[in-house]
Amino acid sequence: MPKLKDQGFNILAIDQRVGGQYFYGGYNRTVAEISKNEYHYCDAYPDMVAALDYLNASGFTGKTILWGSSYSATLALKLANNNSNAVDGVLAFSPASGPPMKDCQPNEHIEALKLPLLLLKPASEMQSERSQTQIKLANDNGHKTYIADNGVHGSSMLDDNRIEGSSSQTWNVVMDFLSQFK
């Protein structure tokens, strides 16, 4: 976030009803308040809709770029596709698919999306047929794609502490994509 803020971007980060404490030791205040969390990944879609509604209701007039990692990348694709009048672009890091996402698969949204999209995957995920299909769909529909040689799942591919080597090339691709929105 500091790198994006330094580039002049406003950021709204949300805690959804899944995630947070489950990965990398993050703290998710929303999840912490749910005594028995039986939500699944696709159940977090209304949280993203609420965040977009909040932006619109608060009078925000800048460009709205959705940024999602793993399951939230899939939900960001769906949100952008369903709200193309309120969203300007999408960064989707390792969109999740398969059985855990049975109620909200990303491919139909990758294919239908008419907004600028950058879909990023680490090379380690490219053996998967699902990943290959996502990259092909994105390329076939005029979207930008990037495969990070030394990346890891999700937007963690931007964190030098989580990858072997440097994230600078991935950051260059992300910042180049975001430059169209300045």
PDB file of C-alpha atoms in Angstrom:
ATOM      1  CA  MET A   1       0.000   0.000   0.000  1.00  0.00           C
ATOM      2  CA  PRO A   2       2.748   2.539   0.731  1.00  0.00           C
ATOM      3  CA  LYS A   3       4.151   2.120  -2.775  1.00  0.00           C
ATOM      4  CA  LEU A   4       0.718   2.775  -4.300  1.00  0.00           C
ATOM      5  CA  LYS A   5       0.070   5.716  -2.002  1.00  0.00           C
ATOM      6  CA  ASP A   6       3.456   7.197  -2.959  1.00  0.00           C
ATOM      7  CA  GLN A   7       2.289   7.053  -6.577  1.00  0.00           C
ATOM      8  CA  GLY A   8      -0.789   9.132  -5.714  1.00  0.00           C
ATOM      9  CA  PHE A   9      -3.398   6.384  -5.488  1.00  0.00           C
ATOM     10  CA  ASN A  10      -6.158   6.436  -2.891  1.00  0.00           C
ATOM     11  CA  ILE A  11      -6.673   3.045  -1.286  1.00  0.00           C
ATOM     12  CA  LEU A  12      -9.671   1.417   0.336  1.00  0.00           C
ATOM     13  CA  ALA A  13      -8.756  -1.922   1.909  1.00  0.00           C
ATOM     14  CA  ILE A  14     -11.565  -4.038   3.297  1.00  0.00           C
ATOM     15  CA  ASP A  15     -11.848  -6.957   5.682  1.00  0.00           C
ATOM     16  CA  GLN A  16     -14.174  -9.537   4.177  1.00  0.00           C
ATOM     17  CA  ARG A  17     -16.090 -12.224   6.011  1.00  0.00           C
ATOM     18  CA  VAL A  18     -13.474 -14.839   5.026  1.00  0.00           C
ATOM     19  CA  GLY A  19      -9.676 -14.707   4.880  1.00  0.00           C
ATOM     20  CA  GLY A  20      -7.494 -12.540   7.073  1.00  0.00           C
ATOM     21  CA  GLN A  21      -6.250 -14.639   9.955  1.00  0.00           C
ATOM     22  CA  TYR A  22      -6.103 -17.691   7.749  1.00  0.00           C
ATOM     23  CA  PHE A  23      -3.189 -16.467   5.629  1.00  0.00           C
ATOM     24  CA  TYR A  24       0.163 -14.934   6.554  1.00  0.00           C
ATOM     25  CA  GLY A  25      -0.872 -13.986  10.063  1.00  0.00           C
ATOM     26  CA  GLY A  26      -2.993 -11.020   8.963  1.00  0.00           C
ATOM     27  CA  TYR A  27      -5.686  -9.676  11.239  1.00  0.00           C
ATOM     28  CA  ASN A  28      -9.199  -9.451   9.836  1.00  0.00           C
ATOM     29  CA  ARG A  29     -11.528  -7.514  12.149  1.00  0.00           C
ATOM     30  CA  THR A  30     -14.623  -8.768  10.357  1.00  0.00           C
ATOM     31  CA  VAL A  31     -13.667 -12.428  10.743  1.00  0.00           C
ATOM     32  CA  ALA A  32     -12.688 -11.812  14.380  1.00  0.00           C
ATOM     33  CA  GLU A  33     -16.240 -10.650  15.129  1.00  0.00           C
ATOM     34  CA  ILE A  34     -17.888 -13.776  13.693  1.00  0.00           C
ATOM     35  CA  SER A  35     -18.229 -16.328  16.486  1.00  0.00           C
ATOM     36  CA  LYS A  36     -18.717 -19.348  14.190  1.00  0.00           C
ATOM     37  CA  ASN A  37     -17.565 -18.539  10.690  1.00  0.00           C
ATOM     38  CA  GLU A  38     -19.254 -20.837   8.211  1.00  0.00           C
ATOM     39  CA  TYR A  39     -18.828 -18.521   5.240  1.00  0.00           C
ATOM     40  CA  HIS A  40     -17.216 -19.673   2.034  1.00  0.00           C
ATOM     41  CA  TYR A  41     -15.186 -17.609  -0.406  1.00  0.00           C
ATOM     42  CA  CYS A  42     -18.078 -16.693  -2.706  1.00  0.00           C
ATOM     43  CA  ASP A  43     -20.081 -15.504   0.320  1.00  0.00           C
ATOM     44  CA  ALA A  44     -17.733 -12.494   0.540  1.00  0.00           C
ATOM     45  CA  TYR A  45     -19.070 -10.998  -2.708  1.00  0.00           C
ATOM     46  CA  PRO A  46     -21.609  -8.766  -0.871  1.00  0.00           C
ATOM     47  CA  ASP A  47     -18.698  -7.308   1.136  1.00  0.00           C
ATOM     48  CA  MET A  48     -17.101  -6.152  -2.101  1.00  0.00           C
ATOM     49  CA  VAL A  49     -20.414  -4.797  -3.391  1.00  0.00           C
ATOM     50  CA  ALA A  50     -20.771  -2.861  -0.121  1.00  0.00           C
ATOM     51  CA  ALA A  51     -17.260  -1.404  -0.524  1.00  0.00           C
ATOM     52  CA  LEU A  52     -18.086  -0.217  -4.039  1.00  0.00           C
ATOM     53  CA  ASP A  53     -21.396   1.216  -2.820  1.00  0.00           C
ATOM     54  CA  TYR A  54     -19.500   3.013  -0.036  1.00  0.00           C
ATOM     55  CA  LEU A  55     -17.167   4.634  -2.575  1.00  0.00           C
ATOM     56  CA  ASN A  56     -20.096   5.823  -4.661  1.00  0.00           C
ATOM     57  CA  ALA A  57     -22.070   7.083  -1.640  1.00  0.00           C
ATOM     58  CA  SER A  58     -19.067   8.913  -0.182  1.00  0.00           C
ATOM     59  CA  GLY A  59     -18.696  11.044  -3.296  1.00  0.00           C
ATOM     60  CA  PHE A  60     -15.403   9.546  -4.482  1.00  0.00           C
ATOM     61  CA  THR A  61     -14.869  10.739  -8.049  1.00  0.00           C
ATOM     62  CA  GLY A  62     -11.482   9.239  -8.919  1.00  0.00           C
ATOM     63  CA  LYS A  63     -10.758   6.138 -10.921  1.00  0.00           C
ATOM     64  CA  THR A  64     -11.868   2.905  -9.274  1.00  0.00           C
ATOM     65  CA  ILE A  65      -9.492   0.019  -9.825  1.00  0.00           C
ATOM     66  CA  LEU A  66     -10.262  -3.271  -8.135  1.00  0.00           C
ATOM     67  CA  TRP A  67      -7.340  -5.298  -6.783  1.00  0.00           C
ATOM     68  CA  GLY A  68      -7.910  -8.884  -5.754  1.00  0.00           C
ATOM     69  CA  SER A  69      -5.737 -11.774  -4.666  1.00  0.00           C
ATOM     70  CA  SER A  70      -6.794 -15.426  -4.942  1.00  0.00           C
ATOM     71  CA  TYR A  71     -10.497 -15.721  -4.098  1.00  0.00           C
ATOM     72  CA  SER A  72     -10.877 -11.937  -3.921  1.00  0.00           C
ATOM     73  CA  ALA A  73      -9.395 -11.694  -7.449  1.00  0.00           C
ATOM     74  CA  THR A  74     -12.255 -13.869  -8.651  1.00  0.00           C
ATOM     75  CA  LEU A  75     -14.742 -11.704  -6.766  1.00  0.00           C
ATOM     76  CA  ALA A  76     -13.133  -8.522  -8.153  1.00  0.00           C
ATOM     77  CA  LEU A  77     -13.603  -9.867 -11.691  1.00  0.00           C
ATOM     78  CA  LYS A  78     -17.257 -10.571 -10.953  1.00  0.00           C
ATOM     79  CA  LEU A  79     -17.768  -7.150  -9.339  1.00  0.00           C
ATOM     80  CA  ALA A  80     -16.152  -5.323 -12.254  1.00  0.00           C
ATOM     81  CA  ASN A  81     -18.122  -7.315 -14.806  1.00  0.00           C
ATOM     82  CA  ASN A  82     -21.405  -6.639 -12.974  1.00  0.00           C
ATOM     83  CA  ASN A  83     -20.614  -2.948 -12.349  1.00  0.00           C
ATOM     84  CA  SER A  84     -18.707  -1.775 -15.399  1.00  0.00           C
ATOM     85  CA  ASN A  85     -20.251   1.694 -15.056  1.00  0.00           C
ATOM     86  CA  ALA A  86     -18.653   2.150 -11.605  1.00  0.00           C
ATOM     87  CA  VAL A  87     -15.286   0.419 -12.112  1.00  0.00           C
ATOM     88  CA  ASP A  88     -12.398   1.474 -14.360  1.00  0.00           C
ATOM     89  CA  GLY A  89     -10.069  -1.530 -14.228  1.00  0.00           C
ATOM     90  CA  VAL A  90      -9.032  -4.716 -12.444  1.00  0.00           C
ATOM     91  CA  LEU A  91      -5.825  -6.299 -11.194  1.00  0.00           C
ATOM     92  CA  ALA A  92      -6.417 -10.001 -10.597  1.00  0.00           C
ATOM     93  CA  PHE A  93      -3.597 -11.866  -8.851  1.00  0.00           C
ATOM     94  CA  SER A  94      -4.017 -15.661  -9.105  1.00  0.00           C
ATOM     95  CA  PRO A  95      -7.818 -15.745  -9.428  1.00  0.00           C
ATOM     96  CA  ALA A  96      -9.071 -18.786  -7.534  1.00  0.00           C
ATOM     97  CA  SER A  97     -11.187 -21.372  -9.321  1.00  0.00           C
ATOM     98  CA  GLY A  98     -12.193 -24.983  -8.930  1.00  0.00           C
ATOM     99  CA  PRO A  99     -14.345 -26.583  -6.236  1.00  0.00           C
ATOM    100  CA  PRO A 100     -13.800 -23.925  -3.514  1.00  0.00           C
ATOM    101  CA  MET A 101     -15.214 -21.357  -5.954  1.00  0.00           C
ATOM    102  CA  LYS A 102     -18.086 -23.494  -7.244  1.00  0.00           C
ATOM    103  CA  ASP A 103     -20.603 -20.651  -6.935  1.00  0.00           C
ATOM    104  CA  CYS A 104     -18.465 -17.937  -8.556  1.00  0.00           C
ATOM    105  CA  GLN A 105     -15.963 -19.141 -11.142  1.00  0.00           C
ATOM    106  CA  PRO A 106     -13.741 -16.470 -12.761  1.00  0.00           C
ATOM    107  CA  ASN A 107     -13.668 -17.599 -16.401  1.00  0.00           C
ATOM    108  CA  GLU A 108     -17.027 -16.183 -17.477  1.00  0.00           C
ATOM    109  CA  HIS A 109     -16.024 -12.807 -16.068  1.00  0.00           C
ATOM    110  CA  ILE A 110     -12.564 -12.853 -17.665  1.00  0.00           C
ATOM    111  CA  GLU A 111     -14.242 -13.561 -20.979  1.00  0.00           C
ATOM    112  CA  ALA A 112     -17.041 -10.988 -20.647  1.00  0.00           C
ATOM    113  CA  LEU A 113     -15.127  -8.122 -19.012  1.00  0.00           C
ATOM    114  CA  LYS A 114     -14.789  -5.056 -21.244  1.00  0.00           C
ATOM    115  CA  LEU A 115     -12.659  -3.044 -18.800  1.00  0.00           C
ATOM    116  CA  PRO A 116      -8.847  -3.033 -18.617  1.00  0.00           C
ATOM    117  CA  LEU A 117      -7.671  -6.160 -16.830  1.00  0.00           C
ATOM    118  CA  LEU A 118      -4.231  -7.294 -15.744  1.00  0.00           C
ATOM    119  CA  LEU A 119      -4.272 -10.963 -14.793  1.00  0.00           C
ATOM    120  CA  LEU A 120      -1.145 -12.129 -12.968  1.00  0.00           C
ATOM    121  CA  LYS A 121      -0.039 -15.658 -12.117  1.00  0.00           C
ATOM    122  CA  PRO A 122       3.191 -17.112 -10.778  1.00  0.00           C
ATOM    123  CA  ALA A 123       5.015 -19.542 -13.075  1.00  0.00           C
ATOM    124  CA  SER A 124       4.553 -22.209 -10.406  1.00  0.00           C
ATOM    125  CA  GLU A 125       0.796 -22.219 -11.066  1.00  0.00           C
ATOM    126  CA  MET A 126       1.054 -22.503 -14.838  1.00  0.00           C
ATOM    127  CA  GLN A 127       1.141 -26.326 -14.834  1.00  0.00           C
ATOM    128  CA  SER A 128      -2.519 -26.184 -13.831  1.00  0.00           C
ATOM    129  CA  GLU A 129      -5.029 -26.440 -16.652  1.00  0.00           C
ATOM    130  CA  ARG A 130      -7.221 -23.903 -14.831  1.00  0.00           C
ATOM    131  CA  SER A 131      -4.395 -21.335 -14.818  1.00  0.00           C
ATOM    132  CA  GLN A 132      -3.600 -21.986 -18.465  1.00  0.00           C
ATOM    133  CA  THR A 133      -7.276 -21.517 -19.357  1.00  0.00           C
ATOM    134  CA  GLN A 134      -7.478 -18.217 -17.439  1.00  0.00           C
ATOM    135  CA  ILE A 135      -4.391 -16.818 -19.172  1.00  0.00           C
ATOM    136  CA  LYS A 136      -5.673 -17.950 -22.585  1.00  0.00           C
ATOM    137  CA  LEU A 137      -9.119 -16.433 -21.980  1.00  0.00           C
ATOM    138  CA  ALA A 138      -7.564 -13.155 -20.869  1.00  0.00           C
ATOM    139  CA  ASN A 139      -5.233 -13.003 -23.878  1.00  0.00           C
ATOM    140  CA  ASP A 140      -7.991 -14.023 -26.316  1.00  0.00           C
ATOM    141  CA  ASN A 141     -10.173 -11.193 -24.999  1.00  0.00           C
ATOM    142  CA  GLY A 142      -7.547  -8.465 -25.266  1.00  0.00           C
ATOM    143  CA  HIS A 143      -6.548  -8.320 -21.608  1.00  0.00           C
ATOM    144  CA  LYS A 144      -3.021  -8.028 -20.271  1.00  0.00           C
ATOM    145  CA  THR A 145      -1.414 -10.986 -18.566  1.00  0.00           C
ATOM    146  CA  TYR A 146       1.822 -11.531 -16.711  1.00  0.00           C
ATOM    147  CA  ILE A 147       3.506 -14.663 -15.442  1.00  0.00           C
ATOM    148  CA  ALA A 148       5.959 -13.951 -12.635  1.00  0.00           C
ATOM    149  CA  ASP A 149       8.946 -16.286 -12.893  1.00  0.00           C
ATOM    150  CA  ASN A 150       9.732 -16.113  -9.188  1.00  0.00           C
ATOM    151  CA  GLY A 151       6.238 -15.288  -7.962  1.00  0.00           C
ATOM    152  CA  VAL A 152       4.006 -16.961  -5.440  1.00  0.00           C
ATOM    153  CA  HIS A 153       0.231 -17.202  -5.195  1.00  0.00           C
ATOM    154  CA  GLY A 154      -1.737 -13.951  -5.129  1.00  0.00           C
ATOM    155  CA  SER A 155      -0.458 -10.437  -4.654  1.00  0.00           C
ATOM    156  CA  SER A 156       2.199 -11.876  -2.346  1.00  0.00           C
ATOM    157  CA  MET A 157       4.217 -12.042  -5.562  1.00  0.00           C
ATOM    158  CA  LEU A 158       4.899  -8.332  -4.907  1.00  0.00           C
ATOM    159  CA  ASP A 159       6.537  -8.983  -1.535  1.00  0.00           C
ATOM    160  CA  ASP A 160      10.286  -9.675  -1.648  1.00  0.00           C
ATOM    161  CA  ASN A 161       9.987 -11.427   1.724  1.00  0.00           C
ATOM    162  CA  ARG A 162       7.657 -14.049   0.229  1.00  0.00           C
ATOM    163  CA  ILE A 163       9.471 -14.823  -3.002  1.00  0.00           C
ATOM    164  CA  GLU A 164      12.941 -15.935  -4.015  1.00  0.00           C
ATOM    165  CA  GLY A 165      14.577 -12.990  -5.701  1.00  0.00           C
ATOM    166  CA  SER A 166      13.183  -9.593  -6.497  1.00  0.00           C
ATOM    167  CA  SER A 167       9.617  -8.485  -7.144  1.00  0.00           C
ATOM    168  CA  SER A 168      10.785  -5.429  -9.101  1.00  0.00           C
ATOM    169  CA  GLN A 169       9.759  -6.765 -12.532  1.00  0.00           C
ATOM    170  CA  THR A 170       6.291  -7.652 -11.262  1.00  0.00           C
ATOM    171  CA  TRP A 171       5.987  -4.209  -9.681  1.00  0.00           C
ATOM    172  CA  ASN A 172       7.024  -2.649 -13.016  1.00  0.00           C
ATOM    173  CA  VAL A 173       4.232  -4.531 -14.795  1.00  0.00           C
ATOM    174  CA  VAL A 174       1.685  -3.483 -12.146  1.00  0.00           C
ATOM    175  CA  MET A 175       2.755   0.176 -12.176  1.00  0.00           C
ATOM    176  CA  ASP A 176       2.753   0.254 -15.990  1.00  0.00           C
ATOM    177  CA  PHE A 177      -0.828  -1.070 -15.979  1.00  0.00           C
ATOM    178  CA  LEU A 178      -1.897   1.426 -13.312  1.00  0.00           C
ATOM    179  CA  SER A 179      -0.332   4.361 -15.193  1.00  0.00           C
ATOM    180  CA  GLN A 180      -3.280   4.402 -17.595  1.00  0.00           C
ATOM    181  CA  PHE A 181      -5.539   5.448 -14.714  1.00  0.00           C
ATOM    182  CA  LYS A 182      -3.579   8.495 -13.540  1.00  0.00           C
TER     183      LYS A 182
END
